[in-house]
Short mmCIF file of C-alpha atoms in Angstrom, two decimals:
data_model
loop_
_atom_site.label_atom_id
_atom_site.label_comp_id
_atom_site.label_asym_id
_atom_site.label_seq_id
_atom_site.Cartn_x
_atom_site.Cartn_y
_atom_site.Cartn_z
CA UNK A 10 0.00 0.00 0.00
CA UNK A 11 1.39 3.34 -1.20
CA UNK A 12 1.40 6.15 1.76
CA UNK A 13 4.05 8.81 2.95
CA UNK A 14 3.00 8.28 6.88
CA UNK A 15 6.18 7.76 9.14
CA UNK A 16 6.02 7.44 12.61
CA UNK A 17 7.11 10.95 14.52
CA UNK A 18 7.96 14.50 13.24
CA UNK A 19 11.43 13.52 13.90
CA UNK A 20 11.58 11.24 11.33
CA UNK A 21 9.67 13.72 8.83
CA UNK A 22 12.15 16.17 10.01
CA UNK A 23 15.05 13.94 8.92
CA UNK A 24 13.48 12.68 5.56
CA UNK A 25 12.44 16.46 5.02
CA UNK A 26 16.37 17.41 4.73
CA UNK A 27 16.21 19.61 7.63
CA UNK A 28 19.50 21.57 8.17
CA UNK A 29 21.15 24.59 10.08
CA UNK A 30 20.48 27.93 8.17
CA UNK A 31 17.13 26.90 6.52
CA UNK A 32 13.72 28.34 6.47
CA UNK A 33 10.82 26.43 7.61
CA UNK A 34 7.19 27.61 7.79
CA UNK A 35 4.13 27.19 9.42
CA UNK A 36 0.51 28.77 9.44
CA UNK A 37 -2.03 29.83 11.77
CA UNK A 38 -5.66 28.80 11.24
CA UNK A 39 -5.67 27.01 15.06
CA UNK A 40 -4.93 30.30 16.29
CA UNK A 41 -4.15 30.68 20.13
CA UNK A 42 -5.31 26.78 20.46
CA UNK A 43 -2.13 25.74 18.04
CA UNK A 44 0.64 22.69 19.54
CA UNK A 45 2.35 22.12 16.27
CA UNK A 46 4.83 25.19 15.65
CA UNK A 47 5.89 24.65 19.35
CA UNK A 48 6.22 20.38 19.05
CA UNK A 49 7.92 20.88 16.06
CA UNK A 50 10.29 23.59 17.40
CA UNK A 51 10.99 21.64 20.27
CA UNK A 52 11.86 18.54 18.05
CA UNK A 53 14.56 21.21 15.83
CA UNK A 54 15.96 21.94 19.40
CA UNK A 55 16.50 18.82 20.25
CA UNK A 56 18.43 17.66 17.35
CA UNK A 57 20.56 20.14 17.21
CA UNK A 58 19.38 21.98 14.00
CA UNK A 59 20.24 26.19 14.47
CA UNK A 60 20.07 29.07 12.97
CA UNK A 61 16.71 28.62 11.59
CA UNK A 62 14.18 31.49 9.62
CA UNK A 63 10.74 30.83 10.74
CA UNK A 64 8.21 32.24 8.12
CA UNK A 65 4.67 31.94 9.99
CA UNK A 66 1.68 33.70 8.67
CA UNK A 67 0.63 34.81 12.38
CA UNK A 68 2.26 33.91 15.91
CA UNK A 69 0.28 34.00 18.91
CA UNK A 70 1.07 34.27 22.64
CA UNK A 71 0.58 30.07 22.28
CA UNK A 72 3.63 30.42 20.63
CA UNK A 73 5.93 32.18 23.54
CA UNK A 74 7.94 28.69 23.91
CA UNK A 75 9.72 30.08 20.23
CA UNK A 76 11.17 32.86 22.26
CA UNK A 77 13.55 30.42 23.96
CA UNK A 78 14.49 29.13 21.08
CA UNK A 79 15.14 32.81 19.23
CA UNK A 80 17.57 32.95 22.78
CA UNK A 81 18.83 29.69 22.23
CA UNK A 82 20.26 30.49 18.53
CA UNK A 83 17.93 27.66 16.93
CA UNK A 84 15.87 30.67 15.40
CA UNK A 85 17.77 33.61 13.63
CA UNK A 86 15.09 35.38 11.98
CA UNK A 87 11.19 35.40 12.01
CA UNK A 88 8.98 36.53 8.56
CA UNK A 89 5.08 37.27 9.93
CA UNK A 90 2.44 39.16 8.89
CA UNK A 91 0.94 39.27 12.63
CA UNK A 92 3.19 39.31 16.22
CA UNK A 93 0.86 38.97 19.61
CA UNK A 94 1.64 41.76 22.54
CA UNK A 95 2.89 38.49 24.56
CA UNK A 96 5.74 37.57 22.16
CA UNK A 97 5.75 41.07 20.54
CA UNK A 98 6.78 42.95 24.05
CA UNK A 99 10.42 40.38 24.01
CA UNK A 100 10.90 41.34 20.16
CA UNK A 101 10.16 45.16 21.49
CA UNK A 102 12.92 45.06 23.72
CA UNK A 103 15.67 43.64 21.52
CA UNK A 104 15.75 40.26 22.02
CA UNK A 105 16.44 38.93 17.77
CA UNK A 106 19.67 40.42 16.33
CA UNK A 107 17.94 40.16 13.17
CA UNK A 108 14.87 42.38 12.34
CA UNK A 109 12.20 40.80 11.82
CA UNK A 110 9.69 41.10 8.79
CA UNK A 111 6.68 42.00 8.38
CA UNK A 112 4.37 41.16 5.32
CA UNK A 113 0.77 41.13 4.94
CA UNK A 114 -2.06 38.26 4.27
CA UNK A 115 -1.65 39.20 0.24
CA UNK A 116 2.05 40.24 0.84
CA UNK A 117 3.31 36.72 2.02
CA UNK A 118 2.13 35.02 -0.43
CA UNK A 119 3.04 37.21 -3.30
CA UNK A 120 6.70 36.69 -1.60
CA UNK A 121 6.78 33.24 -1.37
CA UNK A 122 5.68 32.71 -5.04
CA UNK A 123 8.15 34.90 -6.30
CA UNK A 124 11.36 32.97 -4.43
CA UNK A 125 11.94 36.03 -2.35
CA UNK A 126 11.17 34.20 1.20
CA UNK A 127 11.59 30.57 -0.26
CA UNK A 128 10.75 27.87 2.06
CA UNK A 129 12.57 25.19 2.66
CA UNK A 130 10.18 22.40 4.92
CA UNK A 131 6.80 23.23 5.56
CA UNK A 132 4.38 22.19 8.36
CA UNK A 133 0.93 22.18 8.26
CA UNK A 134 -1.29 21.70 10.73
CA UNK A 135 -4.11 19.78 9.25
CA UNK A 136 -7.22 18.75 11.30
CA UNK A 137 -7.47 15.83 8.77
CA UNK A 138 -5.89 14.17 6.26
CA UNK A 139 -5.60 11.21 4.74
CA UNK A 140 -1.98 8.68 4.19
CA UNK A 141 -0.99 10.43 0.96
CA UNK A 142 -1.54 13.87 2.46
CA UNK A 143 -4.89 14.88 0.71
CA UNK A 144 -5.71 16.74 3.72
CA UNK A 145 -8.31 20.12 5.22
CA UNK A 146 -9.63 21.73 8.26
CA UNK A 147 -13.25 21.29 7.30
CA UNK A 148 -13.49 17.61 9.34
CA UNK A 149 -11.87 16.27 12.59
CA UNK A 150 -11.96 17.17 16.29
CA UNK A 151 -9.85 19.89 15.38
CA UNK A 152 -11.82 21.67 12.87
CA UNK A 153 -10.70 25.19 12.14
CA UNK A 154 -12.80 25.58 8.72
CA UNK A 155 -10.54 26.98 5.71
CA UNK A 156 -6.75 26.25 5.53
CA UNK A 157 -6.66 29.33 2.83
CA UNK A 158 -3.24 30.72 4.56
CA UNK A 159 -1.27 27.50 3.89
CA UNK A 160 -1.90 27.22 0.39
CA UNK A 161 1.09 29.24 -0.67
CA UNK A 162 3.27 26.85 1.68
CA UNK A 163 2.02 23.61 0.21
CA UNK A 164 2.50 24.97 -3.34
CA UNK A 165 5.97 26.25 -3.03
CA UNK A 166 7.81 24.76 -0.50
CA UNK A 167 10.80 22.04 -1.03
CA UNK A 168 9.51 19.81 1.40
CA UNK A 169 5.78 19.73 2.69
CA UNK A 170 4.34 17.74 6.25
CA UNK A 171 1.31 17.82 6.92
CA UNK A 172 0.66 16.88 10.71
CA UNK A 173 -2.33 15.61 11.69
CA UNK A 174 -4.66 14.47 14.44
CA UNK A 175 -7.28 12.74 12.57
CA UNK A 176 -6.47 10.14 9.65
CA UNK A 177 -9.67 9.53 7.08
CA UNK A 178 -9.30 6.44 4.62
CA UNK A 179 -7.67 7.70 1.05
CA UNK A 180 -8.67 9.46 -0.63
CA UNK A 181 -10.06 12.14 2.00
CA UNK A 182 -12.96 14.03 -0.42
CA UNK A 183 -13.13 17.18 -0.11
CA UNK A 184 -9.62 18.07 0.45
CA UNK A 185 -8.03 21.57 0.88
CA UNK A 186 -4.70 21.04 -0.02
CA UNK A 187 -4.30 17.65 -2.64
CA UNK A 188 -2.11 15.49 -1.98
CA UNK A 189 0.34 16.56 -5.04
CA UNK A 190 2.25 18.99 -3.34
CA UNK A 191 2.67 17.13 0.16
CA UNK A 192 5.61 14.69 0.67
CA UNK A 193 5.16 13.36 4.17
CA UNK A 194 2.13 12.78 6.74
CA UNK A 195 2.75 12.48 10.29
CA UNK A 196 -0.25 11.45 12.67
CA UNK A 197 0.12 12.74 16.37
CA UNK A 198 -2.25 12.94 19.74
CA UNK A 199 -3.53 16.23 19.15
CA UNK A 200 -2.48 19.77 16.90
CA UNK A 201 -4.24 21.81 19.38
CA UNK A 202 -6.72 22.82 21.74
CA UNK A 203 -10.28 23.50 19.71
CA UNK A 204 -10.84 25.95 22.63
CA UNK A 205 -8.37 27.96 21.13
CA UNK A 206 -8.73 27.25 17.63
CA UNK A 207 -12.28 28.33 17.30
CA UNK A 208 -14.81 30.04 19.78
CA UNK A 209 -18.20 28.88 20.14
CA UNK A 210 -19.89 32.10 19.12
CA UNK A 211 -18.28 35.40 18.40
CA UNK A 212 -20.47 37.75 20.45
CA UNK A 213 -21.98 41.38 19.60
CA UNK A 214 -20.65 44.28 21.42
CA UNK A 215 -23.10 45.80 24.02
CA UNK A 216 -20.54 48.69 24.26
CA UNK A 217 -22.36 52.21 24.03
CA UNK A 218 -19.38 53.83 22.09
CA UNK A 219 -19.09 50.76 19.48
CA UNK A 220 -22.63 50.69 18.61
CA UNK A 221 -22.37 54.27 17.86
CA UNK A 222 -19.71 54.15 15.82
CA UNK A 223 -20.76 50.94 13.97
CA UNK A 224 -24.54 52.32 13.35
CA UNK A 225 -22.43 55.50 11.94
CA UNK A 226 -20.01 53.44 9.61
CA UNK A 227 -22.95 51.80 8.28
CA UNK A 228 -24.80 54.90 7.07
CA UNK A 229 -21.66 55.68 5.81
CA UNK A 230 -21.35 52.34 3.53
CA UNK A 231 -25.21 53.39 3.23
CA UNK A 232 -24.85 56.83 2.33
CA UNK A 233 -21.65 55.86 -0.63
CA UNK A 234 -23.34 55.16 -3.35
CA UNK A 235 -21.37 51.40 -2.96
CA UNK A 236 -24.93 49.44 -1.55
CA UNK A 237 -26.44 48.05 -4.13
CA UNK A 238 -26.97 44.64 -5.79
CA UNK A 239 -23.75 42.92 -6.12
CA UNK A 240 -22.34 44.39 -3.16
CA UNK A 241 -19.21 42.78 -1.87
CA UNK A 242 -18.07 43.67 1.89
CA UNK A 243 -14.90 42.78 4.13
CA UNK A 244 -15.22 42.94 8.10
CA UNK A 245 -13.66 41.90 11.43
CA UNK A 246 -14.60 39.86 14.01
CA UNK A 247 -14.00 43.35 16.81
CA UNK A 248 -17.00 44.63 18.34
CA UNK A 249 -17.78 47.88 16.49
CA UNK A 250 -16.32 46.11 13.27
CA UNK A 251 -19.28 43.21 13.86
CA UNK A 252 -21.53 45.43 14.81
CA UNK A 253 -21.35 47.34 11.54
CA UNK A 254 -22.26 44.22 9.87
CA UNK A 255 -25.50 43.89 11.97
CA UNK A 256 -26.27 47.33 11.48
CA UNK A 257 -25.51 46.86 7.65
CA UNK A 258 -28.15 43.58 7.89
CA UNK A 259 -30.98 45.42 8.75
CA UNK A 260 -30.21 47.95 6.12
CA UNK A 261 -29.67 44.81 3.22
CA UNK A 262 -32.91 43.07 4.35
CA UNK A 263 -35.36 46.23 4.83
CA UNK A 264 -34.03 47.61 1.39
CA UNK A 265 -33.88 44.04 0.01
CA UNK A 266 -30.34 44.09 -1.63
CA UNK A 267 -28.54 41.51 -2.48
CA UNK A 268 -24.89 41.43 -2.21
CA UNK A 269 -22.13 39.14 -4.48
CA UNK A 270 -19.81 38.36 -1.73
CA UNK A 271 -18.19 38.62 1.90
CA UNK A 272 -14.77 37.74 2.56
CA UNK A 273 -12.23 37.80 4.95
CA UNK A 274 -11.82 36.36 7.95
CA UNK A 275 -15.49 34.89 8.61
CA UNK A 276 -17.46 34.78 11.48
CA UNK A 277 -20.92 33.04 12.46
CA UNK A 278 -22.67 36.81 11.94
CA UNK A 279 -21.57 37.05 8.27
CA UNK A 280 -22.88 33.60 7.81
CA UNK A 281 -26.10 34.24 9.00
CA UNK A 282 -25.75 37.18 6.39
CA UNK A 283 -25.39 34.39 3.82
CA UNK A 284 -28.19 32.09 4.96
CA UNK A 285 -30.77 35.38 5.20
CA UNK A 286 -29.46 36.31 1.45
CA UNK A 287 -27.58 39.43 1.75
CA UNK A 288 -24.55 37.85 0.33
CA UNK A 289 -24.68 35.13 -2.88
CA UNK A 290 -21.45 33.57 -1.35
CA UNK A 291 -18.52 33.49 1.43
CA UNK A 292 -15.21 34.20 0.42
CA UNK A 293 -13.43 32.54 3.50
CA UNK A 294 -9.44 32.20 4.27
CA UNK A 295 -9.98 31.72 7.85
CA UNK A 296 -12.65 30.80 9.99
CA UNK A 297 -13.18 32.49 13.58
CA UNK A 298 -15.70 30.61 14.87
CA UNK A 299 -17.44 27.35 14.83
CA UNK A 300 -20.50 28.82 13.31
CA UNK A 301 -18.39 29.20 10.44
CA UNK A 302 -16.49 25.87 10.41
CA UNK A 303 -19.36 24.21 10.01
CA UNK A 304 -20.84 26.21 7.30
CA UNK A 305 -17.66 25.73 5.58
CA UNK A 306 -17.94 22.11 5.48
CA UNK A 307 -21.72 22.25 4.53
CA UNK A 308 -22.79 24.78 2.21
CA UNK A 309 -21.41 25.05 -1.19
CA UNK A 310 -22.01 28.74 -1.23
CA UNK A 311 -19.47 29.09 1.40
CA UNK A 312 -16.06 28.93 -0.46
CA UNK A 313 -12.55 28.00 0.81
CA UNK A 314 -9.81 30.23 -0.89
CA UNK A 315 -6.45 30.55 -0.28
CA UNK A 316 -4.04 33.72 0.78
CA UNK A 317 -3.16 34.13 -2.88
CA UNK A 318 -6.68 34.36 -3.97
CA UNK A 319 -7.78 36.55 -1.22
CA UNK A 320 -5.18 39.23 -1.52
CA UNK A 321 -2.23 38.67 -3.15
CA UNK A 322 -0.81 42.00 -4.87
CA UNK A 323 1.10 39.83 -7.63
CA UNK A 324 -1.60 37.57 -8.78
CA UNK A 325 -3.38 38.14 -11.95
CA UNK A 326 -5.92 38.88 -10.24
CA UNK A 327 -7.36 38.60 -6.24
CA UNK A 328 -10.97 38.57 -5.19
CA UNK A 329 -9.65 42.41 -2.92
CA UNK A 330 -9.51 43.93 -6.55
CA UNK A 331 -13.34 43.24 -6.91
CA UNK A 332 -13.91 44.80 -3.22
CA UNK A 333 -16.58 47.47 -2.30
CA UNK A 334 -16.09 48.03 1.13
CA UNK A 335 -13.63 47.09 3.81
CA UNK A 336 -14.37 47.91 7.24
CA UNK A 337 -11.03 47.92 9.73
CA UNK A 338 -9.89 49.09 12.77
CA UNK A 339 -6.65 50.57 14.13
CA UNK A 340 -4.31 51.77 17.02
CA UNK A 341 -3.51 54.88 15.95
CA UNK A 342 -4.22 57.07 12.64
CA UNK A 343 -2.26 60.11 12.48
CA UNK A 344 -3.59 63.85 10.03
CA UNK A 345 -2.64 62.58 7.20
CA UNK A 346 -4.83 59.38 7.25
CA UNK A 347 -1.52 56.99 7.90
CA UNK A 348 -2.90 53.87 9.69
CA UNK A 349 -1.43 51.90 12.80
CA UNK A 350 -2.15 48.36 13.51
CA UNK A 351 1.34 46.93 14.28
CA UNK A 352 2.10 49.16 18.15
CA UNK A 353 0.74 50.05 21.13
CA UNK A 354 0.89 53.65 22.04
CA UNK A 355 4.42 52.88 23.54
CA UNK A 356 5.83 51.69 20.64
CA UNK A 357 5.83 47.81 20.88
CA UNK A 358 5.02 45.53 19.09
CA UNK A 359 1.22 44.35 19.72
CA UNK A 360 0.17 43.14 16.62
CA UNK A 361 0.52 43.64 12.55
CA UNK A 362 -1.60 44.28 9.28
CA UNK A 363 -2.89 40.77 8.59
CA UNK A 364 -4.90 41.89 5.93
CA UNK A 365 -5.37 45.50 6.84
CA UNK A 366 -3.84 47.29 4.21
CA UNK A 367 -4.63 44.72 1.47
CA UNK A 368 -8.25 45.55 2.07
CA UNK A 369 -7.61 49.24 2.53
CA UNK A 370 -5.75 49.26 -0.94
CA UNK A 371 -8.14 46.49 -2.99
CA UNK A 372 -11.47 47.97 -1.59
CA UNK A 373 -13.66 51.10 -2.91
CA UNK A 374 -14.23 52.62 -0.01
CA UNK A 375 -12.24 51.77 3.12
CA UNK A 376 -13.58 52.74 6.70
CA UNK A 377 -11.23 53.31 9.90
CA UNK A 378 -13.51 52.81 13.20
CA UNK A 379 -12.07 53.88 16.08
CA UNK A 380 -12.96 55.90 19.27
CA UNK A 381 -11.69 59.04 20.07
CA UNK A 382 -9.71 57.64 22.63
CA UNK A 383 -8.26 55.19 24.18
CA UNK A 384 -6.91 54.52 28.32
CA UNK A 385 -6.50 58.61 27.61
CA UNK A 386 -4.76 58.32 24.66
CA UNK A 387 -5.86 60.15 21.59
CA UNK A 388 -6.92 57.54 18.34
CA UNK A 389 -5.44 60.78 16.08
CA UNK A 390 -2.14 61.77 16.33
CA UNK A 391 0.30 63.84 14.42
CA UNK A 392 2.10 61.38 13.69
CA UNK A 393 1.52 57.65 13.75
CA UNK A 394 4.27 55.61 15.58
CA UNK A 395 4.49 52.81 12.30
CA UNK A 396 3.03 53.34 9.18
CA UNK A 397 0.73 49.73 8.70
CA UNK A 398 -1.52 50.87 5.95
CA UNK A 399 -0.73 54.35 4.24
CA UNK A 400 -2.99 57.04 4.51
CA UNK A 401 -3.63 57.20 0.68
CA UNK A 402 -5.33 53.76 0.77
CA UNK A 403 -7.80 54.79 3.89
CA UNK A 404 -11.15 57.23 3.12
CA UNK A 405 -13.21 57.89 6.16
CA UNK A 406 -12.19 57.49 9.98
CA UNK A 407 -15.18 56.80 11.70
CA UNK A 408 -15.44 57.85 15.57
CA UNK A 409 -18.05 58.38 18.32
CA UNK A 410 -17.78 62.27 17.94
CA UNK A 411 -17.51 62.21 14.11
CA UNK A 412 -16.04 61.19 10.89
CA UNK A 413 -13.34 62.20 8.99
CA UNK A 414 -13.07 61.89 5.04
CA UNK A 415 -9.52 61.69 3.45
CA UNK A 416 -9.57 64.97 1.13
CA UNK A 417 -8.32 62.87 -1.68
CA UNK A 418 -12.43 61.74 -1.34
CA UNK A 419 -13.90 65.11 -2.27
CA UNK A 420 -16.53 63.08 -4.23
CA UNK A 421 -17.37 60.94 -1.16
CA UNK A 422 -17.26 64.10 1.28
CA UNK A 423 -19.83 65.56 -0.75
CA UNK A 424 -21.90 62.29 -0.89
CA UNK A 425 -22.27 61.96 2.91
CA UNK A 426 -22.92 65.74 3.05
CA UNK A 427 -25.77 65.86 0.81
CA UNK A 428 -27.04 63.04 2.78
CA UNK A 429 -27.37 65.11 6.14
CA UNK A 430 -24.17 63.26 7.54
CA UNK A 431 -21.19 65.48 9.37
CA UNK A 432 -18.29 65.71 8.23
CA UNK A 433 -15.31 66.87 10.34
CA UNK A 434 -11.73 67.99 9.95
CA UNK A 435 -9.28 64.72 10.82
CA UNK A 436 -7.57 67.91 12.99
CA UNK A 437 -10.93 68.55 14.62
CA UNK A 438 -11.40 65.15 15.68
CA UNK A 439 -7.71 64.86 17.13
CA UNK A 440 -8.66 68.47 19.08
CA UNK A 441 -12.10 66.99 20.48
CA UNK A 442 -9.78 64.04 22.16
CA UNK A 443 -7.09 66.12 23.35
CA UNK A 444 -9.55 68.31 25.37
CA UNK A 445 -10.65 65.32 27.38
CA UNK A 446 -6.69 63.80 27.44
CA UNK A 447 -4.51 66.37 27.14
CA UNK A 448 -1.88 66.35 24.37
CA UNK A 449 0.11 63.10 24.78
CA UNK A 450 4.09 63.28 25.37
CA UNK A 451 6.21 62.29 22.57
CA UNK A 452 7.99 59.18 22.88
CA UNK A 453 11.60 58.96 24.02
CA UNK A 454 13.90 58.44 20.84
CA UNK A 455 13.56 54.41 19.94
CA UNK A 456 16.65 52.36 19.58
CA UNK A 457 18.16 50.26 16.64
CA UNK A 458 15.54 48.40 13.98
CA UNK A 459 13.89 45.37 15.23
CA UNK A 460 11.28 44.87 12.55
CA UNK A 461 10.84 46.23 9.39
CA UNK A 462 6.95 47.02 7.59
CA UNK A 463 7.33 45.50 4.40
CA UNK A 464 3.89 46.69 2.11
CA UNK A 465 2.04 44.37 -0.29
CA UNK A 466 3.76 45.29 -3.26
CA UNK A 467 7.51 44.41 -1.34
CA UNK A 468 8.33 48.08 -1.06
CA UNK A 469 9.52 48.94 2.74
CA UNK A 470 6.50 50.78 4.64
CA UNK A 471 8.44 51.51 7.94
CA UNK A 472 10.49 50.35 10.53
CA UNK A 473 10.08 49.45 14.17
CA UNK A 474 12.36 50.64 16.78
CA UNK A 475 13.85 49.07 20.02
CA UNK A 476 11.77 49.86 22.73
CA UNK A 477 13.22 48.36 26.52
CA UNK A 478 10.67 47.58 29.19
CA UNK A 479 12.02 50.51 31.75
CA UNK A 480 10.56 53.00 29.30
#
């Protein structure tokens, strides 16, 4: 009987090639509930292999076990498009020699397609698959829903594992990834915790100051000229970015229009969206919850796609270039519309684009909620501490005390005027926050690069400085 199962990751490890100064890669559909990058680190560790670049398409505080090994030399350099505040503080304060990069969702695949971050062994996590590697996230006791961030891995990578807790007779129907691109199958205990993989629901926001500014972003999207049959939307799974999307619902199903698609990131809300047809189909590269797992797995109208699909900049084409409206959030936006999701207010490291500035750049209209302020810190700033998405790609910041309108939108400005909506100054909203906050102190100088912002089309956004934890 043909198969490619061996017994341990060790073994796939050693069949794989594995050597110092390689890059290996993993992805991150099971989320916060994910064992494999750390089992499989641990495994490198222990036989010795150093000096490793980890491309991962997210890494969560789950993950904080790789920091030991970035100390321990078996990890040189780390290519993401996402960094959690757990593992992001360490990088913050100096802790890689190396900076480390930053893509985005459309960015990392367009990379690794191209040979600029080639990969070397991949891992992927696979909820099930079957002995010749035929393998998705749609079935098992692990079920995440769409795989659509490994795709680029599978494709392109020398050497592909897939590592799996569940092992269906070949072939496994349905597959996500066929088994033409994997080269071993390794079957363990368990890839992760489904607690942290998926949450049971994703719940509304009961937040005064989110509801405001969702019920506002919608009239927005309402007022834009954008509604209309064929309709295609991109949202979160925040509260005020969720609640735009129930907001948007009642509009859809009073007015009776019927959009083309939602993608994204999908959550339980947007497939109730589907089922109440506002939306013809799901565009889904990740699931959040297991509402959406399991409509993944049984509706036909709800379509797996991969990274390349969903946003790649160097595709012939992506299903962002066919985007109305994008609805994202943000840490900071400065006067001239720049965007930041990658720091706190202090400068570290808390997080990345994902696909923020794919959507702001593929999308018609792009919408910034945020409230005026945060733990008394101003949302608008004169200048943003890292540039995430640039300003020229973002048209209305949408707040509890107003909304802004890039002026390269004078068509849009006068849209939402004529239809009774106010439109401030980005300046006036920044002077409405510092009146309850004061005007913040700027930040102490930062120290040497630590990450660099590499933008969608490969061109360097920004950098990220050293920040230590006494500051």
């Amino acid at each position: 009987m043909n198969t490619k199962l061996v017994k341990t990751i060790r073994e796939a490890i050693t069949l794989a090639g594995l050597k110092d100064g390689m890059t290996i890669s993993f992805h991150h559909h099971l989320r916060n509930g994910d064992y494999v990058l750390n089992l499989v680190m641990d495994e490198i560790a222990a036989m010795g292999i150093r000096d490793l670049t980890v491309n991962a398409s997210a890494l969560f505080d789950a993950h904080a076990p790789l920091l030991d090994h970035i100390r321990n030399r078996v990890v040189r350099k780390v290519q993401t498009n996402y960094i959690s505040a757990g593992i992001g503080r360490h990088i913050s304060a100096g802790l890689m020699d190396e900076p480390v990069e930053y893509r985005t969702h459309g960015g990392r695949p367009r990379d690794i397609a191209l040979g600029i971050t080639p990969i070397d062994v991949a891992f992927i996590a696979a909820p099930c698959s079957d002995r010749m590697g035929n393998c998705t996230g749609k079935y098992g006791r692990s079920a995440c829903g769409s795989l659509g961030y490994a795709f680029p891995d599978a494709m392109y990578a020398k050497k592909v594992i897939v590592i799996t807790d569940e092992l269906a007779e070949y072939p496994l129907t349905g597959w996500s990834i066929p088994e033409i691109y994997v080269d071993y199958v390794v079957q363990i205990d368990a890839i992760g915790d489904p607690a942290g993989i998926v949450s049971g629901t994703t719940r509304m926001t009961r937040n005064p100051v989110a509801l405001v500014m969702a019920h506002t972003a919608a009239r927005v999207i309402q007022n834009s000229g954008l509604l209309h049959d064929g309709f295609s939307f991109q949202t979160g799974a925040g509260g005020a970015t969720l609640a735009t999307a129930m907001y948007l619902k009642q509009i859809m199903l009073r007015d009776q229009i019927h959009g083309s698609y939602a993608q994204g990131g999908i959550t339980g809300y947007l497939v109730d969206m589907l089922n109440e047809g506002c939306f013809r189909a799901l565009l889904d590269v990740q699931c959040f919850d297991l509402k959406a797992a399991a409509s993944i797995r049984d509706n036909p109208n709800h379509c797996e796609v991969g990274a390349a699909q969903y946003a790649s900049a160097g595709a012939k084409s992506s299903i962002m270039d066919s985007l109305d409206v994008a609805v994202l959030g943000a840490t900071e936006i400065d006067t001239d519309f720049n965007v930041n999701v990658h720091t706190d207010s202090s400068g570290r490291i808390m997080g990345g684009s994902g696909g923020h500035s794919d959507a702001a750049a593929g999308s018609k209209l792009s919408i910034i909620t945020a409230p005026l302020f945060r733990g008394r810190l101003p949302i608008v700033r004169d200048h943003v501490n890292c540039i995430s998405t640039p300003g020229k790609d973002i048209d209305v910041l949408v707040t509890q005390a107003g909304i802004a309108v890039n002026p390269r939108r004078e068509d849009l400005r006068e849209r939402l005027t004529q239809a009774g909506m106010q439109v401030l100054e980005i300046t006036r909203l920044r002077a409405l926050a510092e009146q309850i906050t004061g005007t913040p102190a700027p930040l102490p100088p930062a120290g040497r690069v630590i990450a660099k912002v590499i933008g969608r089309d490969g061109t360097l956004l920004d950098t990220i400085g050293e920040r230590k934890e006494e500051e």
